[in-house]
Short mmCIF file of C-alpha atoms in Angstrom, two decimals:
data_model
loop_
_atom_site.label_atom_id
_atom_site.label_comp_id
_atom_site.label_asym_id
_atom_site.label_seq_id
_atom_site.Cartn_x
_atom_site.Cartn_y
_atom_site.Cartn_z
CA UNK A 1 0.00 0.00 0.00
CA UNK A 2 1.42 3.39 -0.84
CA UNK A 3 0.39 6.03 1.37
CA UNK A 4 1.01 9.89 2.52
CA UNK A 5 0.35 12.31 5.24
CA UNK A 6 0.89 15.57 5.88
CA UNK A 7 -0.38 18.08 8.27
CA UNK A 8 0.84 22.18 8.31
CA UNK A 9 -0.34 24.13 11.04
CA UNK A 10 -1.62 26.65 8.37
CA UNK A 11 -1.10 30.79 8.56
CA UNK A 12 -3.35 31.93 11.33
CA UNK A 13 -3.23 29.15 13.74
CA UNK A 14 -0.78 29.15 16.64
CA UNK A 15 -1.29 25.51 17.50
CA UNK A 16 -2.08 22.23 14.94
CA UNK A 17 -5.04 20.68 16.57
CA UNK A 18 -5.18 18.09 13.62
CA UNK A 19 -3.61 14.57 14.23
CA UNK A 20 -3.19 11.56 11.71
CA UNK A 21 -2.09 7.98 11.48
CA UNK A 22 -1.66 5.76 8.52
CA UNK A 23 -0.21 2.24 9.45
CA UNK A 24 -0.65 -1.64 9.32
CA UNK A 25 -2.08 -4.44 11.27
CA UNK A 26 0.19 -7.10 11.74
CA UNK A 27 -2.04 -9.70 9.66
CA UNK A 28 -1.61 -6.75 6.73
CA UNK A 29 -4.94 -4.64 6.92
CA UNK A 30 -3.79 -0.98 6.70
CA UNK A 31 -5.73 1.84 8.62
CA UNK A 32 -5.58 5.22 8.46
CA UNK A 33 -7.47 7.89 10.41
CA UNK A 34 -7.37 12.18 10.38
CA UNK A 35 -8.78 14.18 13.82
CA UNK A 36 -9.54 17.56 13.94
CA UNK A 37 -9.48 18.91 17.51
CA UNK A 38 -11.32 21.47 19.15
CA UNK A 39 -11.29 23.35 22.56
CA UNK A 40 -9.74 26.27 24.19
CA UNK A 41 -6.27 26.12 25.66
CA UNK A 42 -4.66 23.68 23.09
CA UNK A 43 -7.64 20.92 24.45
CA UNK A 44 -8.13 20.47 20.88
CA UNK A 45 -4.68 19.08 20.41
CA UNK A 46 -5.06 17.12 22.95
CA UNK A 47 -8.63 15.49 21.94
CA UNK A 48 -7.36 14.81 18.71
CA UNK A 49 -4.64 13.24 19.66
CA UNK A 50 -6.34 10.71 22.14
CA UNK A 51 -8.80 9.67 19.71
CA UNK A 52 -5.97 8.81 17.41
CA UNK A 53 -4.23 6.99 19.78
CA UNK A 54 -6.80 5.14 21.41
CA UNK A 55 -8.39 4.36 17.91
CA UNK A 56 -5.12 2.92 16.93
CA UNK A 57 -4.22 1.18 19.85
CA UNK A 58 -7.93 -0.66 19.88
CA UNK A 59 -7.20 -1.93 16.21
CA UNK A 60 -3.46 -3.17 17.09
CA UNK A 61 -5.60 -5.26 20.40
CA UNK A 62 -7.71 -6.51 18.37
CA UNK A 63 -6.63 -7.64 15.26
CA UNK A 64 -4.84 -10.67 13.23
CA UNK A 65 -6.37 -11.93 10.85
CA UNK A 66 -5.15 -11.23 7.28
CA UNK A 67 -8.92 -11.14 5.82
CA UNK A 68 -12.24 -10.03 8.04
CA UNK A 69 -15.57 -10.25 6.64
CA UNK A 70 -16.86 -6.92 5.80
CA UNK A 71 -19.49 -6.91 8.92
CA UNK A 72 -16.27 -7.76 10.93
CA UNK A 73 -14.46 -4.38 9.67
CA UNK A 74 -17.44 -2.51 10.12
CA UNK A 75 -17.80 -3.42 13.74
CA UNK A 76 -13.60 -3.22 14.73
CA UNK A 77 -13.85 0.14 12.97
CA UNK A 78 -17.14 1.03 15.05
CA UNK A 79 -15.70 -0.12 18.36
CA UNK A 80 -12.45 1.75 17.92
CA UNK A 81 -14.30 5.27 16.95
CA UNK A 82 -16.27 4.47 19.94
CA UNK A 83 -13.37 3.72 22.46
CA UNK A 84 -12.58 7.06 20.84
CA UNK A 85 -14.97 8.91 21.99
CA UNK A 86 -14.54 7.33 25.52
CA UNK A 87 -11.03 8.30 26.15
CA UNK A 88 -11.88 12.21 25.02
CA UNK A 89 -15.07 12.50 26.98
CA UNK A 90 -13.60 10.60 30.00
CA UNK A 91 -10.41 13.10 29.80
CA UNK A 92 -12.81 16.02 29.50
CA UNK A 93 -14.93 14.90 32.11
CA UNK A 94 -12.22 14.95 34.75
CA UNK A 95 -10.20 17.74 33.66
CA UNK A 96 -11.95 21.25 33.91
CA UNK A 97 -9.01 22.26 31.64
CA UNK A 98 -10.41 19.91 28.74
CA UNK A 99 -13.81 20.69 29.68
CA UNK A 100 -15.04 21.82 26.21
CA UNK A 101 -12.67 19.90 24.16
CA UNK A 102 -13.73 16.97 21.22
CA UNK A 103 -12.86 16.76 17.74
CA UNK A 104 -13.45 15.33 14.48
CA UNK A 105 -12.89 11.66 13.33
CA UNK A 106 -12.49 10.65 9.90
CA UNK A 107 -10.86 6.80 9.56
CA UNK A 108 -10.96 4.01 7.03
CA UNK A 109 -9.27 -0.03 7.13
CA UNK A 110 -8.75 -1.25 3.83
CA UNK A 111 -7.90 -4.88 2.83
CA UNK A 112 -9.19 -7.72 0.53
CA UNK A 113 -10.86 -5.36 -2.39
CA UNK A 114 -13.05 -3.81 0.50
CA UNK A 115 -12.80 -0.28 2.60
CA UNK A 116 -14.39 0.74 5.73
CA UNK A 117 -14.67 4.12 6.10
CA UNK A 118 -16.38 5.39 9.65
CA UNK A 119 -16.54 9.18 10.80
CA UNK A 120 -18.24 11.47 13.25
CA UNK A 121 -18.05 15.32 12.39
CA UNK A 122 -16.81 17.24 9.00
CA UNK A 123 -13.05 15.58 8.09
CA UNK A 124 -14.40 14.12 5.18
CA UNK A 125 -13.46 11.04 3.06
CA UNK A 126 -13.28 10.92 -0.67
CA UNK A 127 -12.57 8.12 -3.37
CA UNK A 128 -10.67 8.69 -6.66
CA UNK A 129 -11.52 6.46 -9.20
CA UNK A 130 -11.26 6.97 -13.23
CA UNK A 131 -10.72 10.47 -12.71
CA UNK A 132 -13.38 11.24 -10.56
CA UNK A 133 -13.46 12.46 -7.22
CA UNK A 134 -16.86 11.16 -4.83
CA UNK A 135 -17.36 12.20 -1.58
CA UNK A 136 -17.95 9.08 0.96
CA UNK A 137 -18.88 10.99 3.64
CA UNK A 138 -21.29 13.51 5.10
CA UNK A 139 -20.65 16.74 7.19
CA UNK A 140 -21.89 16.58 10.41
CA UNK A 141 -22.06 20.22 11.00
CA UNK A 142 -25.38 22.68 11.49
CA UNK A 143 -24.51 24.36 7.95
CA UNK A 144 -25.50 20.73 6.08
CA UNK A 145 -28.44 20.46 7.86
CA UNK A 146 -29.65 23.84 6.68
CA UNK A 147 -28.18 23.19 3.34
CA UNK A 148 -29.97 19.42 3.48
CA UNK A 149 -33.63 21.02 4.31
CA UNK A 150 -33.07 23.91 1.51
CA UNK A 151 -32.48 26.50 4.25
CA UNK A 152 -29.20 27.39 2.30
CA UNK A 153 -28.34 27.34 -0.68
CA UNK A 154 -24.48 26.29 -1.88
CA UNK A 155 -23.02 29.29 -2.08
CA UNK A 156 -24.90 30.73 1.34
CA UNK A 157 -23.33 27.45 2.81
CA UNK A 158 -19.87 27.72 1.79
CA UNK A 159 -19.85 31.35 3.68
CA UNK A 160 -21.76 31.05 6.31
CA UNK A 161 -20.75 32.44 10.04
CA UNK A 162 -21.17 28.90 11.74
CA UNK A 163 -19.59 26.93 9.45
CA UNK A 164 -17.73 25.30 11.71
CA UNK A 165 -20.42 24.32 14.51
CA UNK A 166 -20.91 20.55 14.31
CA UNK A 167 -24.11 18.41 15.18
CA UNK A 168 -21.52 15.18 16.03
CA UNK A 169 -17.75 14.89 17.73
CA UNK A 170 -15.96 12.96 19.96
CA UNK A 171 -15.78 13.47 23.06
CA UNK A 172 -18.74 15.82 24.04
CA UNK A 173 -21.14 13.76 25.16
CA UNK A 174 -20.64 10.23 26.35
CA UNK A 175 -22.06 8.22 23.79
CA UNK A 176 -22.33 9.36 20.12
CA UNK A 177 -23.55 8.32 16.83
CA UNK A 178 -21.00 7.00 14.35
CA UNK A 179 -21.42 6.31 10.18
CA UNK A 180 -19.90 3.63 9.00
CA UNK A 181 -19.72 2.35 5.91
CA UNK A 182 -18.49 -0.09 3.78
CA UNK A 183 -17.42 -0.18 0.03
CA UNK A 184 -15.81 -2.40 -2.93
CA UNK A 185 -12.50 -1.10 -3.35
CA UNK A 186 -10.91 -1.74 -6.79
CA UNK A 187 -6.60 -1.44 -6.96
CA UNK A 188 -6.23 1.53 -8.88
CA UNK A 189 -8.62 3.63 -6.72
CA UNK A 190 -7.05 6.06 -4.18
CA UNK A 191 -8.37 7.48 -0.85
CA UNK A 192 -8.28 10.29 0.41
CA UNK A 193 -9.03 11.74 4.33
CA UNK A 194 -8.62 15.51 4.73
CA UNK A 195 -9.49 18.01 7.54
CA UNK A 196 -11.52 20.79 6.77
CA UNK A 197 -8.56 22.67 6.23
CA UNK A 198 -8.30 21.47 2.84
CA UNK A 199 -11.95 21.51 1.74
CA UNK A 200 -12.74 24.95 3.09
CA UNK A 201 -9.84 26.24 1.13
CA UNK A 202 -9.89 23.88 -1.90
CA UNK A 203 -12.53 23.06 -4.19
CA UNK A 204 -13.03 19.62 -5.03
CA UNK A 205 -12.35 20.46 -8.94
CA UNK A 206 -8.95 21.48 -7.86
CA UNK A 207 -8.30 18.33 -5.31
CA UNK A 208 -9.57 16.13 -8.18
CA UNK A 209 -6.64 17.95 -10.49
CA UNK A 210 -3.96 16.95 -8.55
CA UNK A 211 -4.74 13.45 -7.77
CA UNK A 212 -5.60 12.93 -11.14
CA UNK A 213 -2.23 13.40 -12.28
CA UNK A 214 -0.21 10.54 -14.20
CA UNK A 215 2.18 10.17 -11.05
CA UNK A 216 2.61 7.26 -7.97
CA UNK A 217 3.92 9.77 -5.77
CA UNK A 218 1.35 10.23 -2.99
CA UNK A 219 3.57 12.37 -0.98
CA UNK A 220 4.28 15.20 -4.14
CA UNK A 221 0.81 15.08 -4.37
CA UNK A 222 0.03 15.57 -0.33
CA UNK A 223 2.03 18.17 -0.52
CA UNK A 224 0.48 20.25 -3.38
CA UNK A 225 -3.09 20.13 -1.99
CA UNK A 226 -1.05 21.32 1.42
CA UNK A 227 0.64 24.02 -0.50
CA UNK A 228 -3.11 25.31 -2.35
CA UNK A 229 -4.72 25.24 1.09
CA UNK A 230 -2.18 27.84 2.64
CA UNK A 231 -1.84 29.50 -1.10
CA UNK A 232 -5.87 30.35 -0.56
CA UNK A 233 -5.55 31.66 3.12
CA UNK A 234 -4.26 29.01 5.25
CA UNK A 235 -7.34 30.38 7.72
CA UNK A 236 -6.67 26.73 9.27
CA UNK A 237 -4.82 23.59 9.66
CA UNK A 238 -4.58 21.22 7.48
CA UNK A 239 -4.22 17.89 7.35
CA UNK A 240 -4.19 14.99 3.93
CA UNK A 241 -4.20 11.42 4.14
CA UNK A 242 -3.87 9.66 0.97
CA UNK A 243 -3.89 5.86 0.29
CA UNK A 244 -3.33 3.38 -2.71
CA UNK A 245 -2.88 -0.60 -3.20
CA UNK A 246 0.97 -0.21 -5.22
CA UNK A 247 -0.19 -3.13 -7.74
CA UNK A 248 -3.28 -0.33 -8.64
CA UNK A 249 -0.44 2.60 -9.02
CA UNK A 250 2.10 0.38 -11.14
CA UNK A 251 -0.66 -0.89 -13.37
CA UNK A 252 -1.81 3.07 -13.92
CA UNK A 253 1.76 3.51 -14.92
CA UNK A 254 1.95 0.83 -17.39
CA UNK A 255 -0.98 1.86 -19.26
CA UNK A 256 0.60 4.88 -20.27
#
């Protein structure tokens, strides 16, 4: 599997409050997961970081096996979103410091010509396949409600004042809803997990650009939709995950 992340703590922000993870399961599923913390006093550092962590950690207990069902991935990817949530709200609970903190989860396990993908707030999830970019997942923020009941329209959405006030994160409440999801994968597609840093800043015509380019090299890539984020405003951090079987990327080359 080739894979890339980057985070950049943007041009306004004084702290990166995003956190991400891409690695492997010892019987070769590979996961990968982007947070985007929130919170006074650097608590949203801190949230993102412990849902990262513990989200990791829960997938390294739990898993062996070389191929799970997809039911199975759907439920170790459910359970470790949850224990998620768990860690952040029983942090924030006890610490009057944390008090208000949660963040964002976006996180996917891929394996066996199948990805999970499983979220709670707006870090989003995208698949690029053929040249075309689809969005997997769906904002859990006030603005796509109103934009989901015609309140707003598009263009009110993308500049509204409370864009950033979600309906769903971890770690405010103690139990919280969690979409999961799970998908055919073929080789040659590529995924993609991104903070909001990216998508506020970059349209998806211009995300689908770069990743669309005749090249294997996820990190040049990670870094140019880094590099239009801050070129746009930088107005927060931002964080890119990508991810893509190396048979799919080779064969991609070949055709050339």
């Amino acid at each position: 599997m080739l894979t890339a992340n980057r985070s950049n703590i943007g041009r306004v922000r004084h702290v990166n409050e995003d956190h991400a993870w891409v690695g492997q399961l010892s019987g070769g599923l590979t996961y990968a997961i982007v947070a985007d913390g929130m919170g006074g006093h650097q608590a949203g550092d801190v949230a993102s970081k412990l849902a990262v962590d513990s989200f990791c950690n829960m997938l390294e207990r739990q898993h062996e096996k070389a191929e799970v069902s997809q039911e199975e991935a759907k439920m170790l990817v459910r359970q470790a979103i949850a224990e998620a949530n768990e860690k952040v709200y029983g942090m924030a609970s006890r610490n009057e410091r944390y008090h208000s903190m949660g963040t964002t989860v976006v996180a996917a396990l891929l394996g066996g010509g199948s990805a999970v993908i499983g979220h709670v707030g707006d870090s989003r999830a995208y698949r690029i396949s053929k040249e075309k970019l689809s969005l997997l997942t769906e904002d859990h923020s006030l603005v796509n409600e109103l934009l989901k009941s015609g309140q707003l329209s598009y263009e009110e959405a993308a500049n509204h004042p409370r864009k950033n006030v979600l309906t769903r994160a971890i770690g405010t409440d103690a139990h919280v809803d969690i979409d999961v999801q799970s998908l055919s994968w073929d080789a040659e597609d590529m995924l993609l997990l991104c903070s909001d840093g990216l998508t506020n800043m970059v349209s998806e015509e211009q995300i689908l650009a770069v990743l669309a380019q005749e090249s294997d090299d996820l990190a040049a890539k990670a870094d140019q939709l880094i590099q239009q984020a801050l070129e746009a405003g930088g107005e927060d951090n931002v964080t890119v995950v990508l991810l893509q079987e190396a048979a799919g990327a080779k064969r991609k080359e070949e055709a050339v």
